[in-house]
PDB file of C-alpha atoms in Angstrom:
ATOM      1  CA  UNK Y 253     -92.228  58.864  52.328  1.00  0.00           C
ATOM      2  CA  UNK Y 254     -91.621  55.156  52.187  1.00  0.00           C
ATOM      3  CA  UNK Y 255     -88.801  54.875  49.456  1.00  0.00           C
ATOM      4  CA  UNK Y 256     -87.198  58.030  51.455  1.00  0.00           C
ATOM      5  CA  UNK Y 257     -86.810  55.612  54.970  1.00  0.00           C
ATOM      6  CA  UNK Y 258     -85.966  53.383  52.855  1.00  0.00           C
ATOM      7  CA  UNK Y 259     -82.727  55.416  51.055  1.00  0.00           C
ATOM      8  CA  UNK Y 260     -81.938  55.927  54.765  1.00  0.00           C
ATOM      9  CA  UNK Y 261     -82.064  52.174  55.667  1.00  0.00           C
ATOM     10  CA  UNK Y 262     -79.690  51.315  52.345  1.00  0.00           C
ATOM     11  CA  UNK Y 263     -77.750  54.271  53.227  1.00  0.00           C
ATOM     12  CA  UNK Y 264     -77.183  53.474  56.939  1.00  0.00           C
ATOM     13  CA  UNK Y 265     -76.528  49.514  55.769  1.00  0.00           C
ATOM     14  CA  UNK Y 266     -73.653  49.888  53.613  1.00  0.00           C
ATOM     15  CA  UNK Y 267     -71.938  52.529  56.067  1.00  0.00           C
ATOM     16  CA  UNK Y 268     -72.424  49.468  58.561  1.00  0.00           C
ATOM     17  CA  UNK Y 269     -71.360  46.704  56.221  1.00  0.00           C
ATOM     18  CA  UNK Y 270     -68.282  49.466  55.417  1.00  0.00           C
ATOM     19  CA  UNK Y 271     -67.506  50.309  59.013  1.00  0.00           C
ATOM     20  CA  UNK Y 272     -67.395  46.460  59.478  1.00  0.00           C
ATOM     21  CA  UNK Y 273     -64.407  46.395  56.984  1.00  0.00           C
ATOM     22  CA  UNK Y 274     -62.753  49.001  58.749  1.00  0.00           C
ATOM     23  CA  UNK Y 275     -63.299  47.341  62.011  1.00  0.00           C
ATOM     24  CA  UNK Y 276     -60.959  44.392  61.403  1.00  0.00           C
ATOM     25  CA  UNK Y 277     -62.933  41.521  63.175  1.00  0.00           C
ATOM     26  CA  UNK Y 278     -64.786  43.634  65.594  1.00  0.00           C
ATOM     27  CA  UNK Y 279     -61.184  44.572  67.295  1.00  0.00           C
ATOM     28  CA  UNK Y 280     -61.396  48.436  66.759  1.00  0.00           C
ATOM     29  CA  UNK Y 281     -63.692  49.868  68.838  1.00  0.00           C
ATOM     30  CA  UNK Y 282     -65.046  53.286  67.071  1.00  0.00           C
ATOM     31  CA  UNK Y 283     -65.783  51.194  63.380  1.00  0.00           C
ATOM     32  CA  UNK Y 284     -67.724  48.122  65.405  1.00  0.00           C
ATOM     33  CA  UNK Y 285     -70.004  50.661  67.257  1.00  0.00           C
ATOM     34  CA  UNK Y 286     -70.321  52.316  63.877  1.00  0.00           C
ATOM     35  CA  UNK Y 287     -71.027  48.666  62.494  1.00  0.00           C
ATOM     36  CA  UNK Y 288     -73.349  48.041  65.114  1.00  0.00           C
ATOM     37  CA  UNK Y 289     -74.957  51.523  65.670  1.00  0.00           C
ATOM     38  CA  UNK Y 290     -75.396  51.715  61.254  1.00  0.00           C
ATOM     39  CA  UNK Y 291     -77.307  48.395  61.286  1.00  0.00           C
ATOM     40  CA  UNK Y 292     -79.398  49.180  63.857  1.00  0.00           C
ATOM     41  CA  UNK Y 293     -80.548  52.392  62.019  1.00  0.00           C
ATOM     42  CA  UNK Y 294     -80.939  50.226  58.991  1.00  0.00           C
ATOM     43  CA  UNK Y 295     -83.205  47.866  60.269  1.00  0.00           C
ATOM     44  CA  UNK Y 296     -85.701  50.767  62.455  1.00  0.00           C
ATOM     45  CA  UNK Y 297     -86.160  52.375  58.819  1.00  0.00           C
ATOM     46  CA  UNK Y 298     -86.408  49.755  57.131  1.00  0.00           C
ATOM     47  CA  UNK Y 299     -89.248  48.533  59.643  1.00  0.00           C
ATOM     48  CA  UNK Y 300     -91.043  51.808  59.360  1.00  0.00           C
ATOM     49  CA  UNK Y 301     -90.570  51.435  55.292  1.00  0.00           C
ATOM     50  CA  UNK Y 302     -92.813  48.460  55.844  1.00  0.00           C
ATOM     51  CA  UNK Y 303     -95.521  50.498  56.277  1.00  0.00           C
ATOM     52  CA  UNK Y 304     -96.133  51.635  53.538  1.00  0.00           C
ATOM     53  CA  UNK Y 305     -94.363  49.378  50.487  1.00  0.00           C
ATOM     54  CA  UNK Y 306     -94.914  45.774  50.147  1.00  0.00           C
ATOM     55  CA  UNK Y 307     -92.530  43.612  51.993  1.00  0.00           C
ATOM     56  CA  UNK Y 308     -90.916  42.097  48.636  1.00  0.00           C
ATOM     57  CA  UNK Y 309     -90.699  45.082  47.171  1.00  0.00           C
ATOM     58  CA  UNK Y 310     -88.590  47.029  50.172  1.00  0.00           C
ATOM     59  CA  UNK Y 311     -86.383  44.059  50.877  1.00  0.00           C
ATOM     60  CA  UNK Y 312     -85.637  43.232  47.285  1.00  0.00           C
ATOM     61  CA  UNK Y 313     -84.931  46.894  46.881  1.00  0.00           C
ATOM     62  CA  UNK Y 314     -82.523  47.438  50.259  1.00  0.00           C
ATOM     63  CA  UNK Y 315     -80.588  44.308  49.476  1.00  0.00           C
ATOM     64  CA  UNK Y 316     -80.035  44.747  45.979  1.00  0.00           C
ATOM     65  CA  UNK Y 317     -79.053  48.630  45.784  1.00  0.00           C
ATOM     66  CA  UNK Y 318     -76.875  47.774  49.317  1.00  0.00           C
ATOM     67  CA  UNK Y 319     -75.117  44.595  47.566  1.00  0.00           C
ATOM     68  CA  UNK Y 320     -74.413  47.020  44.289  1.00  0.00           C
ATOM     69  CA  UNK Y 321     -73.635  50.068  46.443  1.00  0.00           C
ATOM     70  CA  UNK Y 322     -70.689  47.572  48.656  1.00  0.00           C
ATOM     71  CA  UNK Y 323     -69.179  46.154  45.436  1.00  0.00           C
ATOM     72  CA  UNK Y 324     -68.851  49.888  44.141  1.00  0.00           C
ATOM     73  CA  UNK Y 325     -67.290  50.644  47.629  1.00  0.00           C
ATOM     74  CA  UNK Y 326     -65.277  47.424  47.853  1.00  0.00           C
ATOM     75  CA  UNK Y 327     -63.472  48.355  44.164  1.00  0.00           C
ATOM     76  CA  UNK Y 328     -62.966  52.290  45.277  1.00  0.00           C
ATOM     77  CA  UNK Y 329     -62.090  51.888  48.743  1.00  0.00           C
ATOM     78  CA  UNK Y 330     -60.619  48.967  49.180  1.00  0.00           C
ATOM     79  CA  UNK Y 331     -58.831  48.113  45.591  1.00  0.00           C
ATOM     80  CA  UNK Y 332     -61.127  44.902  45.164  1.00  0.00           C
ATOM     81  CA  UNK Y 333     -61.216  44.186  41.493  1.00  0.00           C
ATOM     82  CA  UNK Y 334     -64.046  44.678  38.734  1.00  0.00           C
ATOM     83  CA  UNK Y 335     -63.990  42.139  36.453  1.00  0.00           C
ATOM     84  CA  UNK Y 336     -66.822  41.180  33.471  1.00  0.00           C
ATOM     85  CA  UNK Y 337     -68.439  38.400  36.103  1.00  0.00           C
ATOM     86  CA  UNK Y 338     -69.392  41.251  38.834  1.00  0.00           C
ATOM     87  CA  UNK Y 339     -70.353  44.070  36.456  1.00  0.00           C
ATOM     88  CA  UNK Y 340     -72.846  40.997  35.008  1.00  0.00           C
ATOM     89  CA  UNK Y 341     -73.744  40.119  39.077  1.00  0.00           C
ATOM     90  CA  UNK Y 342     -74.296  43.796  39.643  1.00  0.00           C
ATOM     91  CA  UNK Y 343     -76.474  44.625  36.522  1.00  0.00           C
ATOM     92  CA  UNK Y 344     -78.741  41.141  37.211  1.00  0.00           C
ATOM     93  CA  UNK Y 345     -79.130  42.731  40.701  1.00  0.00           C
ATOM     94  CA  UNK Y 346     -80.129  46.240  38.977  1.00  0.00           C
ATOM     95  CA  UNK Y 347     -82.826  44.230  36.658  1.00  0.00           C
ATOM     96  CA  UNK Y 348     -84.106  42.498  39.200  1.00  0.00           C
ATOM     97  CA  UNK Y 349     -84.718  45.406  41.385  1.00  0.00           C
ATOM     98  CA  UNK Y 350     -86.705  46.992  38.213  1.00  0.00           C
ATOM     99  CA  UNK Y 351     -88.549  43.671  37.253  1.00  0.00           C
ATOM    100  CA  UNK Y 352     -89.454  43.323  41.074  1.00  0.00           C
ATOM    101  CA  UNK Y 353     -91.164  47.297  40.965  1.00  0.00           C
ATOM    102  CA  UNK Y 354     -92.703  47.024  37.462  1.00  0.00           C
ATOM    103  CA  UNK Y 355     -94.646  43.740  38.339  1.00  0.00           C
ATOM    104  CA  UNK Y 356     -97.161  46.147  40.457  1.00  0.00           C
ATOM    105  CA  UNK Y 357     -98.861  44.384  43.241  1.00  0.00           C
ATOM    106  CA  UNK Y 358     -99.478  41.300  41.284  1.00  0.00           C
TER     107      UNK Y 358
END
């Protein structure tokens, strides 16, 4: 149950950290309250992940797969580009994720 709140916390962070794009420096209001209403989910699930996976292991996890997840957004829905350097940044973040879950509770 604990990596499922925790797809919902990744899920409801990059809608907010997309919704933030959208809201062009808070000045729209529907995409800020989306911005602020998607973070606040985030965080709540990602709190009630902490109950049951290790702390290093959730947040290294939510901010890795939402960092990938944002660059994948920024490159479809916003035309940012995709060059050799980010596919590298975005792989690293992928290998860490797996390094982080295969160490165990070590």
């Amino acid at each position: 149950m604990g990596y499922l709140t925790l797809a919902g916390a990744i899920a409801a962070e990059v809608a907010a950290t997309t919704a933030m794009k959208y809201s062009h420096g808070f000045s729209r209001p529907w995409p800020t309250l989306v911005t602020a209403l998607g973070y606040l989910v985030s965080f709540l699930l990602l709190a009630r992940t902490l109950r049951t996976v290790q702390i290093g292991t959730a947040y290294a996890i939510w901010s890795g797969v939402g960092t990938a997840a944002i660059a994948v957004l920024g490159l479809l829905l916003f035309g940012e580009g995709l060059g050799a350097v980010k596919v590298a940044g975005i792989l690293l973040i992928i290998g860490g994720v797996v390094v982080l879950n295969l160490g165990g509770s070590h």
